[in-house]
Short mmCIF file of C-alpha atoms and ligand atoms in Angstrom, two decimals:
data_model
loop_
_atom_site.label_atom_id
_atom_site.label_comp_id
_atom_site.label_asym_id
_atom_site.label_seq_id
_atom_site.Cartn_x
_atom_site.Cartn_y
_atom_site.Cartn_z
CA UNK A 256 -25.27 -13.21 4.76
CA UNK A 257 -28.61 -13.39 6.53
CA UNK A 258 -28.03 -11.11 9.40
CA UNK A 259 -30.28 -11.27 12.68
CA UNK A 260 -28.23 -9.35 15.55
CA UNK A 261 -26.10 -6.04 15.45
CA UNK A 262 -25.05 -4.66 18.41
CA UNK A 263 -23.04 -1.54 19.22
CA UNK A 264 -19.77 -3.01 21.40
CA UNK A 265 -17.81 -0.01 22.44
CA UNK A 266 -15.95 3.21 21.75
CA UNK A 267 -12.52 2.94 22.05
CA UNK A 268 -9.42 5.05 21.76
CA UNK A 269 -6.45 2.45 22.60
CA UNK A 270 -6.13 -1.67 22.83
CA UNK A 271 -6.81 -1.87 26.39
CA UNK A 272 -10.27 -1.08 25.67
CA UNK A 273 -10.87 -3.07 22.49
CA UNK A 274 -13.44 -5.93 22.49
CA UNK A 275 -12.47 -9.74 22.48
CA UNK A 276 -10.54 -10.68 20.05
CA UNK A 277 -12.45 -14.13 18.82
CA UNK A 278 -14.06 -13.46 15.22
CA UNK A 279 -12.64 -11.92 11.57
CA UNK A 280 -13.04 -7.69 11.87
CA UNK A 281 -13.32 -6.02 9.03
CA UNK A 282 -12.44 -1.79 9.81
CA UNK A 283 -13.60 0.93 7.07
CA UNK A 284 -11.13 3.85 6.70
CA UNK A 285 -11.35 6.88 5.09
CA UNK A 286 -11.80 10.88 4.82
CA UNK A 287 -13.82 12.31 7.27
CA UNK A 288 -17.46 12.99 5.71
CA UNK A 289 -16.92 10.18 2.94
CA UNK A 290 -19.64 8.01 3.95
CA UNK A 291 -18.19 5.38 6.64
CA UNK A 292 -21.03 5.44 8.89
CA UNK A 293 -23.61 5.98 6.54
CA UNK A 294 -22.23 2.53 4.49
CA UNK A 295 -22.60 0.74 7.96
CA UNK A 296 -25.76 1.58 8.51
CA UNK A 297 -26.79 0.75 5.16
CA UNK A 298 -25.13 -2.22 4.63
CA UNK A 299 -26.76 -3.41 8.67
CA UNK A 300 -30.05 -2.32 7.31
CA UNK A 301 -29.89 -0.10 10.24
CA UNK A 302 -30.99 3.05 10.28
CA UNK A 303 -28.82 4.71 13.00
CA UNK A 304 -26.16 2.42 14.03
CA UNK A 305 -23.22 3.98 13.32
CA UNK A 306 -23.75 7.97 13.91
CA UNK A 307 -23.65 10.03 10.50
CA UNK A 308 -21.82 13.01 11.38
CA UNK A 309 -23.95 16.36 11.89
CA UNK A 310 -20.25 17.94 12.30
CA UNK A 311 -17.61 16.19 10.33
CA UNK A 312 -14.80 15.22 11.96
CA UNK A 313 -16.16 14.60 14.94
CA UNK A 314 -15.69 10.61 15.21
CA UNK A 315 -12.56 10.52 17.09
CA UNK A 316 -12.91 7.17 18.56
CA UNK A 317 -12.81 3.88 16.69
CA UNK A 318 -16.49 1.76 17.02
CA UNK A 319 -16.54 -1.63 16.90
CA UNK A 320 -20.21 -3.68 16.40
CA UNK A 321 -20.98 -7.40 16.55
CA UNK A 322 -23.20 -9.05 13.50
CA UNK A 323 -24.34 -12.28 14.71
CA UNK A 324 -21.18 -13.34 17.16
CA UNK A 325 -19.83 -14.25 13.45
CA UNK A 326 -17.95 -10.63 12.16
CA UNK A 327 -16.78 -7.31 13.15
CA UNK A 328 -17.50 -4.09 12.24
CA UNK A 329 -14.81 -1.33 13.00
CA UNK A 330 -15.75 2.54 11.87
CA UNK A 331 -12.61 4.20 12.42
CA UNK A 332 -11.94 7.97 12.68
CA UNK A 333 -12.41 9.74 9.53
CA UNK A 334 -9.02 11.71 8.43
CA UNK A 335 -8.17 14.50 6.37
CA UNK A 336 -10.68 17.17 8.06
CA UNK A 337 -9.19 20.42 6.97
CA UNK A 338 -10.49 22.24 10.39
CA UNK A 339 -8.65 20.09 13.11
CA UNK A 340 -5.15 21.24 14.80
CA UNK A 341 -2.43 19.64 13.80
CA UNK A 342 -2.01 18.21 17.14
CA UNK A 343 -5.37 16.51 16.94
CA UNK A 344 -4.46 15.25 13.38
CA UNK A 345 -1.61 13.39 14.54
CA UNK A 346 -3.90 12.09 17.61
CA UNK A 347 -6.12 10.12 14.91
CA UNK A 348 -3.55 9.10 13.16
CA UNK A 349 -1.88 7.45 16.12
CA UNK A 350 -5.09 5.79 17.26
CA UNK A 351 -5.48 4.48 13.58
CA UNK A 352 -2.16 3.36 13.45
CA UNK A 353 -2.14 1.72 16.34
CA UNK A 354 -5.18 -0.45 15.65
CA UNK A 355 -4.16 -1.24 12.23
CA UNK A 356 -0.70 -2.54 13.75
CA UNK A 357 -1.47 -4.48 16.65
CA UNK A 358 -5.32 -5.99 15.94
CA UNK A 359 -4.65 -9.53 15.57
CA UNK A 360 -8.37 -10.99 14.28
CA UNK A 361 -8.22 -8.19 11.73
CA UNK A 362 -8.97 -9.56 8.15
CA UNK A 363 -9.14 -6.80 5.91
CA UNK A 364 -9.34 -2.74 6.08
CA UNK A 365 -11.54 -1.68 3.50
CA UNK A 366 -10.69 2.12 2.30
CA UNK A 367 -13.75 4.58 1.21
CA UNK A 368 -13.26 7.06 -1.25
CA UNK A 369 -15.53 9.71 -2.58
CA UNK A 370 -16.36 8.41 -6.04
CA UNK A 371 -16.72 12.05 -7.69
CA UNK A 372 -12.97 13.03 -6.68
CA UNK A 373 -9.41 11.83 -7.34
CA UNK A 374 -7.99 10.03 -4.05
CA UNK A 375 -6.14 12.56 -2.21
CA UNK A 376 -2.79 12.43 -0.14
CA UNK A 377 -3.89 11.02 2.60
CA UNK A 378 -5.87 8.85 0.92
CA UNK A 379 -2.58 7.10 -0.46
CA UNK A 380 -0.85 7.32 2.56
CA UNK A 381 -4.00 5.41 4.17
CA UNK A 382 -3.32 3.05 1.38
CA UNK A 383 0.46 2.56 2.01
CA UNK A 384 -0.95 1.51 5.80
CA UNK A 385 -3.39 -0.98 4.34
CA UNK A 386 -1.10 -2.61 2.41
CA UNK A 387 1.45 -3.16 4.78
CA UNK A 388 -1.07 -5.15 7.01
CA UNK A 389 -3.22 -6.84 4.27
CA UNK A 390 -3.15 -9.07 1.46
CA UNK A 391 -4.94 -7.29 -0.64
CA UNK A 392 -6.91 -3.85 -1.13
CA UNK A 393 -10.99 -3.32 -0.83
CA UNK A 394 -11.83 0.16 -2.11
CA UNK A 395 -15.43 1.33 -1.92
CA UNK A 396 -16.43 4.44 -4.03
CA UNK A 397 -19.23 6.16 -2.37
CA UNK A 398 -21.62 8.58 -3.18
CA UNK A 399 -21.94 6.90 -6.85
CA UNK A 400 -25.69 8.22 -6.95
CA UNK A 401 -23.63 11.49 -7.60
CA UNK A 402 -22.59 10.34 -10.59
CA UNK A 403 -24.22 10.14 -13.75
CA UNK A 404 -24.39 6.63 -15.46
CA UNK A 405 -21.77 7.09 -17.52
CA UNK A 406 -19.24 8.68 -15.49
CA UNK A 407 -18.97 5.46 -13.16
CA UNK A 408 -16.51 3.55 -15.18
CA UNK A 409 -14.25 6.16 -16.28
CA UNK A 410 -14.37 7.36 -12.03
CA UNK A 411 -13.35 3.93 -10.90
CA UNK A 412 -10.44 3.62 -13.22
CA UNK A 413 -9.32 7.20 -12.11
CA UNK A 414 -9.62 5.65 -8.79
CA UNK A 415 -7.77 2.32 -9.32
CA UNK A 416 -4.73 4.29 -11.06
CA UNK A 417 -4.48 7.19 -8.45
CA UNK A 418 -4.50 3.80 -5.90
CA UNK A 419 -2.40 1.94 -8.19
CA UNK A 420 -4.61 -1.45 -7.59
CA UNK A 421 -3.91 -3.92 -9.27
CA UNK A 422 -4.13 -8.02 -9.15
CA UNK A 423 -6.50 -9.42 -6.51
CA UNK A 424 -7.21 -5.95 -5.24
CA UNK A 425 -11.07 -4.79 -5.44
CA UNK A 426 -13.27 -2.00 -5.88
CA UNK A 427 -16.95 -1.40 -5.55
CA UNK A 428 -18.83 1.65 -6.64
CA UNK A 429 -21.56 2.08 -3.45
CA UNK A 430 -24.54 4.53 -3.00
CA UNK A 431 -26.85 4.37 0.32
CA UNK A 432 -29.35 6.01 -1.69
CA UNK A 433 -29.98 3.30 -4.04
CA UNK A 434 -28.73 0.17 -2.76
CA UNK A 435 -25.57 0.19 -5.55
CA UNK A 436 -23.02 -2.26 -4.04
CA UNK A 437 -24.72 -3.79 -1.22
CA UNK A 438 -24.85 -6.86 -2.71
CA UNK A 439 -21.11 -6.87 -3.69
CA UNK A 440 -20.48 -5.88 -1.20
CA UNK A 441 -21.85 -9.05 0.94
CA UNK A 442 -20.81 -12.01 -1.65
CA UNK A 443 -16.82 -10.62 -1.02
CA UNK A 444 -17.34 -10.94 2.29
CA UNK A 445 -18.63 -14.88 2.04
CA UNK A 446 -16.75 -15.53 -0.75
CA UNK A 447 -13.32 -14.06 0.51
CA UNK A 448 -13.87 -13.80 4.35
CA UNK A 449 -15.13 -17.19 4.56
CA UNK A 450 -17.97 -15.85 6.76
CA UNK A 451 -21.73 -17.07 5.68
P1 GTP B 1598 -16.78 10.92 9.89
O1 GTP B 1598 -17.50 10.17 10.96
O2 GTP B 1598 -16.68 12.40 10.13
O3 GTP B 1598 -15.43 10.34 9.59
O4 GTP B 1598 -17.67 10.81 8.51
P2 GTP B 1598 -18.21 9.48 7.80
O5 GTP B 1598 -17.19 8.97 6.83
O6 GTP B 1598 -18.71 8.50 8.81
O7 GTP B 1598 -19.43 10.04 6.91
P3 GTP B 1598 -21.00 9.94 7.23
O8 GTP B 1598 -21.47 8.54 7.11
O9 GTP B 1598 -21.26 10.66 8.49
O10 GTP B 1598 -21.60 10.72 5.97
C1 GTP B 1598 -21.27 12.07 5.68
C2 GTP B 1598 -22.37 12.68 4.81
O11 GTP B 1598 -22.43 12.05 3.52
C3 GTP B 1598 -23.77 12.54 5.41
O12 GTP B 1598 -24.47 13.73 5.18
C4 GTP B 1598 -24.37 11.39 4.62
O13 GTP B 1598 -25.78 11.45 4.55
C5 GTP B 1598 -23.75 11.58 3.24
N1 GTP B 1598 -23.64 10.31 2.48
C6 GTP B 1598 -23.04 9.16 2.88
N2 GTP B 1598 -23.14 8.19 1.94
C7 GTP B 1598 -23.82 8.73 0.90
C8 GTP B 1598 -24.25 8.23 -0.40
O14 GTP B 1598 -24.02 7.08 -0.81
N3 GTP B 1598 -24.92 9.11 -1.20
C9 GTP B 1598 -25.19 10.39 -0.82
N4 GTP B 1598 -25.84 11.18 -1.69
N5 GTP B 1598 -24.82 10.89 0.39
C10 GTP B 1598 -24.15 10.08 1.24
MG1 MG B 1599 -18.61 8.54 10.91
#
C-alpha cells in the first residue's frame, strides 16, 4: 500500500463521538505498554502519530486515524495495567467492549502480544472478544528484536497454543526497531482486506 495521507481523526470514549462510518477499520488491542502505538507509528512511517506512552496506561480513549480516505486505524486502550483501580479497569473494558460490539465498518481487530512472554489472562479473554466479532484472528508479536534468532519460532508457537489459533488465523512476529513484519504486515492487509 503506497500511503500519501495520515491524519489524526479524533479521541473518543463512546459511539456518539466516533468518526463516519464509510471505509474498512482495522483496531489494535492489547496490554498496556505492548507496543500499539509504537506499531502505528511504524507501520505510518510516522514518527509521532500515535503517542508512545511516557506513563503506561495512560491511553484511555480509543484513536481513530485516516490513511488515504481508503482505511482506518483504531489504537484502543491498552489493558491489563497492574496500577489502575478496579473501577477504572472496568471503565476500559466497557469502552472496548462497546466499540468492538457496535462498530459496523470494522473488519478485523488485530491483538498485540509481547513476543518474549506467554499471553496472559486478559490476553485470552481479549481473544474470546475478537473472536466473537471476527472471522478470523491477527496476532502480532512485538518486541521480536528482544529475541534472539532462534527463540522466534519456538515464541510464536508458545503464542499460537496459549491463543489456541488455528486454521485461517495469523500471526506476525514485529519489531519497530528493525522493520521485522512491516511488510507482512501490509500484503495481509491487500491481500485479505481488499484495500490497495
Ligand atoms: P498504552 O498506550 O499504554 O496501551 O501502550 P502501547 O501499547 O501503545 O505501547 P507503546 O507503543 O507506548 O510502547 C511502549 C514501550 O515499548 C515504549 O517504550 C516503546 O518504545 C517500546 N516498544 C514498542 N515497540 C517496540 C519494539 O518493537 N521493540 C522495542 N525494543 N521496544 C518497543
Ligand atoms: Mg498507546
Amino acid at each position: 500500500m503506497n500511503i500519501h495521507n495520515v491524519n489524526f481523526l479524533i479521541s473518543a470514549v463512546n459511539p456518539r463521538q466516533y468518526p463516519a462510518a464509510n471505509v474498512p477499520e482495522l483496531a489494535f488491542a492489547g496490554r498496556s505498554n505492548v507496543g500499539k502505538s509504537s506499531l502505528i507509528n511504524k507501520l505510518l512511517n510516522r514518527k509521532n502519530l500515535a503517542r508512545v506512552s511516557q506513563k503506561p496506561g495512560k491511553t484511555a480513549t480509543i484513536n481513530f486515524f485516516d490513511i488515504d480516505g481508503a482505511i482506518n486505524f483504531v489504537d484502543l486502550p491498552g489493558y491489563g495495567f497492574a496500577r489502575v483501580s478496579k473501577e477504572e479497569k472496568k471503565k476500559w473494558g466497557n469502552i472496548i467492549e462497546t466499540y468492538l460490539n457496535s462498530r459496523e465498518n470494522l473488519s478485523q481487530v488485530i491483538l498485540l502480544v509481547d513476543s518474549r512472554h506467554t499471553p496472559t489472562e486478559d490476553d485470552r479473554t481479549m481473544m474470546g472478544f475478537i473472536r466473537a466479532v471476527c472471522d478470523r484472528a491477527v496476532v502480532i508479536a512485538t518486541k521480536c528484536d528482544k529475541l534472539k534468532k532462534s527463540e522466534i519460532e519456538p515464541r510464536m508457537y508458545d503464542i499460537i497454543k496459549t491463543l489456541r489459533l488455528e486454521g485461517d488465523d495469523i500471526i506476525i512476529p514485529f519489531s519497530t526497531v528493525n522493520g521485522m513484519g512491516v511488510e507482512e504486515f501490509w500484503s495481509y492487509v491487500t491481500e485479505i482486506i481488499g484495500v490497495e
